[in-house]
Tab-separated table of C-alpha atoms in Angstrom:
chain	number	residue	atom	x	y	z
L	308	UNK	CA	-11.870	-38.664	-2.568
L	309	UNK	CA	-10.581	-41.364	-0.238
L	310	UNK	CA	-10.859	-41.928	3.493
L	311	UNK	CA	-9.115	-38.629	4.434
L	312	UNK	CA	-10.479	-36.435	1.505
L	313	UNK	CA	-12.767	-34.476	3.804
L	314	UNK	CA	-9.737	-33.347	5.931
L	315	UNK	CA	-8.709	-30.804	3.271
L	316	UNK	CA	-12.078	-29.179	3.368
L	317	UNK	CA	-11.493	-28.477	6.859
L	318	UNK	CA	-8.292	-26.445	6.335
L	319	UNK	CA	-8.495	-23.160	7.925
L	320	UNK	CA	-8.064	-20.223	5.448
L	321	UNK	CA	-9.045	-16.465	5.012
L	322	UNK	CA	-8.965	-14.038	2.221
L	323	UNK	CA	-7.149	-10.858	2.735
L	324	UNK	CA	-7.759	-7.841	0.276
L	325	UNK	CA	-4.657	-5.726	0.370
L	326	UNK	CA	-2.416	-3.386	-1.594
L	327	UNK	CA	-0.028	-4.015	-4.236
L	328	UNK	CA	2.702	-2.297	-1.958
L	329	UNK	CA	2.530	-4.907	0.685
L	330	UNK	CA	2.675	-7.742	-2.001
L	331	UNK	CA	5.200	-6.294	-4.419
L	332	UNK	CA	7.667	-5.147	-1.670
L	333	UNK	CA	7.960	-8.753	-0.587
L	334	UNK	CA	6.296	-8.279	2.935
L	335	UNK	CA	3.533	-10.738	2.651
L	336	UNK	CA	6.041	-13.294	1.216
L	337	UNK	CA	7.946	-12.940	4.542
L	338	UNK	CA	5.134	-12.184	6.962
L	339	UNK	CA	2.395	-14.598	6.069
L	340	UNK	CA	4.184	-18.027	6.518
L	341	UNK	CA	5.156	-17.008	9.818
L	342	UNK	CA	1.485	-16.382	10.851
L	343	UNK	CA	0.189	-19.529	9.062
L	344	UNK	CA	2.879	-21.515	11.026
L	345	UNK	CA	1.829	-19.975	14.516
L	346	UNK	CA	-1.983	-19.928	13.793
L	347	UNK	CA	-2.576	-22.766	11.504
L	348	UNK	CA	-4.512	-20.574	9.211
L	349	UNK	CA	-3.608	-20.034	5.484
L	350	UNK	CA	-3.930	-16.662	3.825
L	351	UNK	CA	-5.112	-16.051	0.343
L	352	UNK	CA	-4.198	-12.389	-0.637
L	353	UNK	CA	-5.972	-10.440	-3.386
L	354	UNK	CA	-3.409	-7.444	-3.958
L	355	UNK	CA	-4.989	-4.515	-5.831
L	356	UNK	CA	-5.246	-0.872	-5.166
L	357	UNK	CA	-6.791	0.162	-1.908
L	358	UNK	CA	-9.960	1.500	-3.468
L	359	UNK	CA	-10.696	-2.007	-5.019
L	360	UNK	CA	-9.654	-3.601	-1.860
L	361	UNK	CA	-12.195	-1.786	0.108
L	362	UNK	CA	-14.747	-2.568	-2.642
L	363	UNK	CA	-13.922	-6.301	-2.400
L	364	UNK	CA	-14.577	-5.859	1.337
L	365	UNK	CA	-17.957	-4.136	0.681
L	366	UNK	CA	-19.092	-7.167	-1.485
L	367	UNK	CA	-18.051	-9.572	1.347
L	368	UNK	CA	-15.403	-11.250	-0.805
L	369	UNK	CA	-12.614	-10.711	1.779
L	370	UNK	CA	-12.650	-11.527	5.322
L	371	UNK	CA	-9.979	-8.675	6.232
L	372	UNK	CA	-8.896	-5.532	4.290
L	373	UNK	CA	-5.170	-4.530	4.955
L	374	UNK	CA	-4.858	-1.167	3.168
L	375	UNK	CA	-3.440	2.598	3.306
L	376	UNK	CA	-5.928	5.237	2.559
L	377	UNK	CA	-7.018	6.800	5.877
L	378	UNK	CA	-10.148	8.945	4.418
L	379	UNK	CA	-11.196	5.826	2.390
L	380	UNK	CA	-10.705	3.549	5.491
L	381	UNK	CA	-12.686	6.082	7.754
L	382	UNK	CA	-15.594	6.050	4.890
L	383	UNK	CA	-15.510	2.063	5.057
L	384	UNK	CA	-15.927	2.220	8.710
L	385	UNK	CA	-18.663	4.885	8.693
L	386	UNK	CA	-20.472	2.670	6.196
L	387	UNK	CA	-20.483	-0.312	8.721
L	388	UNK	CA	-18.443	-2.325	6.582
L	389	UNK	CA	-15.752	-2.856	9.095
L	390	UNK	CA	-16.010	-3.901	12.670
L	391	UNK	CA	-12.898	-2.015	14.075
L	392	UNK	CA	-9.930	-0.314	12.507
L	393	UNK	CA	-6.299	-0.604	13.875
L	394	UNK	CA	-2.978	0.942	12.637
L	395	UNK	CA	-0.452	-1.753	11.809
L	396	UNK	CA	2.596	0.043	10.497
L	397	UNK	CA	3.867	2.882	8.398
L	398	UNK	CA	6.442	3.885	5.868
L	399	UNK	CA	6.608	6.957	3.484
L	400	UNK	CA	6.220	7.973	-0.119
L	401	UNK	CA	9.155	9.335	-2.215
L	402	UNK	CA	9.303	10.891	-5.580
L	403	UNK	CA	11.718	9.065	-7.892
L	404	UNK	CA	12.923	10.270	-11.151
L	405	UNK	CA	15.771	10.390	-13.596
L	406	UNK	CA	19.220	10.977	-12.066
L	407	UNK	CA	19.833	13.708	-14.811
L	408	UNK	CA	16.519	15.425	-13.100
L	409	UNK	CA	15.295	17.873	-15.626
L	410	UNK	CA	12.985	19.373	-13.301
L	411	UNK	CA	15.451	20.116	-10.611
L	412	UNK	CA	13.868	18.763	-7.597
L	413	UNK	CA	16.787	16.698	-6.173
L	414	UNK	CA	17.159	17.268	-2.533
L	415	UNK	CA	13.857	18.962	-2.443
L	416	UNK	CA	12.120	18.217	1.019
L	417	UNK	CA	8.833	20.222	0.132
L	418	UNK	CA	6.886	17.658	-2.003
L	419	UNK	CA	4.397	20.348	-3.003
L	420	UNK	CA	7.151	22.391	-4.433
L	421	UNK	CA	8.681	19.512	-6.223
L	422	UNK	CA	5.433	18.653	-7.863
L	423	UNK	CA	4.946	22.423	-9.027
L	424	UNK	CA	8.508	22.079	-10.772
L	425	UNK	CA	7.799	18.851	-12.421
L	426	UNK	CA	4.531	20.549	-13.791
L	427	UNK	CA	6.081	23.652	-14.743
L	428	UNK	CA	9.033	21.550	-16.586
L	429	UNK	CA	6.349	19.264	-18.286
L	430	UNK	CA	8.451	16.476	-17.829
L	431	UNK	CA	7.026	12.947	-18.116
L	432	UNK	CA	5.314	12.110	-14.781
L	433	UNK	CA	3.615	8.471	-14.363
L	434	UNK	CA	0.618	8.276	-12.200
L	435	UNK	CA	-0.719	4.810	-11.141
L	436	UNK	CA	-4.396	6.166	-11.927
L	437	UNK	CA	-5.722	3.013	-10.210
L	438	UNK	CA	-7.550	4.519	-6.882
L	439	UNK	CA	-5.021	2.964	-4.889
L	440	UNK	CA	-3.778	4.443	-1.461
L	441	UNK	CA	-0.650	5.736	-3.223
L	442	UNK	CA	-2.666	7.292	-6.150
L	443	UNK	CA	-5.003	8.808	-3.857
L	444	UNK	CA	-2.008	10.276	-1.780
L	445	UNK	CA	-0.627	11.554	-5.034
L	446	UNK	CA	-3.842	13.332	-5.983
L	447	UNK	CA	-4.037	14.944	-2.405
L	448	UNK	CA	-0.627	16.474	-3.060
L	449	UNK	CA	-1.232	17.651	-6.666
L	450	UNK	CA	-4.369	19.458	-5.240
L	451	UNK	CA	-2.279	20.933	-2.313
L	452	UNK	CA	0.194	22.189	-5.137
L	453	UNK	CA	-2.802	23.917	-6.696
L	454	UNK	CA	-2.239	21.865	-10.032
L	455	UNK	CA	-5.482	20.638	-11.661
L	456	UNK	CA	-5.125	16.879	-12.560
L	457	UNK	CA	-7.695	17.050	-15.291
L	458	UNK	CA	-5.968	19.479	-17.547
L	459	UNK	CA	-2.361	18.258	-16.885
L	460	UNK	CA	-1.424	17.618	-20.637
L	461	UNK	CA	0.244	14.739	-22.339
L	462	UNK	CA	3.175	14.975	-19.902
L	463	UNK	CA	1.087	13.286	-17.168
L	464	UNK	CA	0.397	9.733	-17.795
L	465	UNK	CA	-2.218	7.613	-15.800
L	466	UNK	CA	-1.792	3.939	-16.478
L	467	UNK	CA	-4.241	2.251	-14.286
L	468	UNK	CA	-1.842	-0.426	-12.816
L	469	UNK	CA	-0.032	-1.163	-9.572
L	470	UNK	CA	3.326	-0.074	-8.089
L	471	UNK	CA	5.560	-2.539	-9.826
L	472	UNK	CA	4.421	-1.963	-13.410
L	473	UNK	CA	4.526	1.956	-12.669
L	474	UNK	CA	8.167	1.667	-11.585
L	475	UNK	CA	8.898	-0.448	-14.542
L	476	UNK	CA	7.378	2.189	-16.949
L	477	UNK	CA	8.964	5.292	-14.960
L	478	UNK	CA	12.368	3.403	-15.467
L	479	UNK	CA	11.948	2.649	-19.223
L	480	UNK	CA	10.657	6.150	-19.910
L	481	UNK	CA	12.929	8.259	-17.585
L	482	UNK	CA	9.686	9.627	-15.899
L	483	UNK	CA	9.022	10.911	-12.388
L	484	UNK	CA	6.348	9.182	-10.127
L	485	UNK	CA	5.406	8.748	-6.498
L	486	UNK	CA	6.352	5.529	-4.909
L	487	UNK	CA	6.034	3.868	-1.446
L	488	UNK	CA	9.553	3.592	-0.214
L	489	UNK	CA	9.016	-0.272	0.439
L	490	UNK	CA	8.387	-1.355	-3.301
L	491	UNK	CA	11.101	1.004	-4.338
L	492	UNK	CA	13.602	-0.805	-1.950
L	493	UNK	CA	12.556	-4.019	-3.332
L	494	UNK	CA	12.447	-3.090	-7.053
L	495	UNK	CA	15.462	-4.220	-9.135
L	496	UNK	CA	14.962	-2.788	-12.419
L	497	UNK	CA	15.625	0.784	-11.475
L	498	UNK	CA	17.204	1.813	-14.740
L	499	UNK	CA	18.505	5.723	-14.243
L	500	UNK	CA	15.806	6.220	-11.697
L	501	UNK	CA	16.946	7.620	-8.121
L	502	UNK	CA	14.884	9.013	-4.970
L	503	UNK	CA	14.913	12.682	-5.708
L	504	UNK	CA	12.358	14.128	-3.002
L	505	UNK	CA	11.736	12.530	0.502
L	506	UNK	CA	11.427	13.444	4.103
L	507	UNK	CA	8.356	15.817	3.848
L	508	UNK	CA	5.948	15.026	6.711
L	509	UNK	CA	3.023	14.801	4.044
L	510	UNK	CA	4.667	11.652	2.560
L	511	UNK	CA	3.899	9.642	5.777
L	512	UNK	CA	1.863	6.462	4.724
L	513	UNK	CA	0.142	4.703	7.459
L	514	UNK	CA	-1.366	1.176	6.980
L	515	UNK	CA	-4.436	0.116	8.841
L	516	UNK	CA	-6.379	-3.261	9.030
L	517	UNK	CA	-9.950	-4.181	9.551
L	518	UNK	CA	-12.165	-7.377	9.830
L	519	UNK	CA	-14.973	-7.160	7.323
L	520	UNK	CA	-18.276	-6.840	9.284
L	521	UNK	CA	-19.588	-10.435	9.360
L	522	UNK	CA	-23.279	-9.027	10.406
L	523	UNK	CA	-23.381	-7.435	6.944
L	524	UNK	CA	-21.533	-10.441	5.278
L	525	UNK	CA	-22.432	-13.765	6.906
L	526	UNK	CA	-19.701	-15.438	4.700
L	527	UNK	CA	-17.036	-13.626	6.359
L	528	UNK	CA	-14.819	-16.043	8.450
L	529	UNK	CA	-14.824	-13.742	11.522
L	530	UNK	CA	-13.062	-15.863	13.972
L	531	UNK	CA	-10.081	-16.729	11.644
L	532	UNK	CA	-10.067	-13.135	10.216
L	533	UNK	CA	-9.836	-11.528	13.797
L	534	UNK	CA	-6.929	-13.902	14.548
L	535	UNK	CA	-5.145	-12.321	11.745
L	536	UNK	CA	-5.745	-8.863	12.910
L	537	UNK	CA	-4.964	-9.805	16.378
L	538	UNK	CA	-1.570	-11.348	15.090
L	539	UNK	CA	-0.684	-8.220	13.116
L	540	UNK	CA	-1.002	-5.907	16.104
L	541	UNK	CA	0.574	-8.381	18.634
L	542	UNK	CA	4.076	-7.973	19.855
L	543	UNK	CA	4.931	-11.114	17.664
L	544	UNK	CA	3.361	-9.713	14.641
L	545	UNK	CA	4.858	-6.292	15.022
L	546	UNK	CA	8.276	-7.801	15.489
L	547	UNK	CA	8.030	-9.525	12.502
L	548	UNK	CA	7.103	-6.597	10.547
L	549	UNK	CA	10.063	-4.867	11.884
L	550	UNK	CA	12.252	-7.765	10.960
L	551	UNK	CA	11.739	-7.495	7.306
L	552	UNK	CA	14.613	-5.916	5.595
L	553	UNK	CA	15.831	-5.628	1.964
L	554	UNK	CA	19.554	-4.936	1.601
L	555	UNK	CA	19.747	-4.376	5.167
L	556	UNK	CA	17.218	-1.553	5.088
L	557	UNK	CA	13.727	-1.844	7.102
L	558	UNK	CA	10.664	-1.307	4.794
L	559	UNK	CA	7.916	-0.977	7.354
L	560	UNK	CA	7.806	0.233	10.900
L	561	UNK	CA	5.082	-1.252	13.246
L	562	UNK	CA	2.970	1.141	15.181
L	563	UNK	CA	-0.172	-0.663	16.454
L	564	UNK	CA	-1.374	1.235	19.574
L	565	UNK	CA	-3.282	-1.138	21.869
């Protein structure tokens, strides 16, 4: 172990349970080194769907959760699992699909109308099916469209995977899917896919952050976890989020309110 062997054990670190979209869009690769440099705290990210991220928090296996499904976040807070929830940033969802567009939804700014056309045409639609924030948003939109998820038929395919694999599958099978714009912009393997439906206010995608409650979970590193939350919503953190661009396009828009 040597004379300085104990120093490593003292290294400050936290675990953040977050979404695949924050990881696969490249945001964390850009953001976290800047936080660690400023605060001297390393961040280990567990990137899963929002539902799983919140469950990790419920088990006390993360110090912070950083997710995007407001109803699920409110439930987490109501259960006393989080200390306080803060808005951090937003982007939006888009429907991508093959450029040939057999469902004829291109340019449609009514997402519910677009989903009805996809269902009527029975063209391949890939669903993440992983209880992520994106999957839950997709299910709410199908419900608003009056289309029963359970009896959609074989054109609707749930894959139980993150945003990157879902995009890969859609690209390889020329299918439609709901994506967060951030992951889409940083996705290279687009094949014949393009954004077809966007700009409906129902596609707004808000992200929130919460420190896991240390009174319920004594292993939570409350001080360092709170330092991460405070940095994300600080002017510096917000400026860093705004500065992350892919191909000149900003992926996330900070909107922490103090």
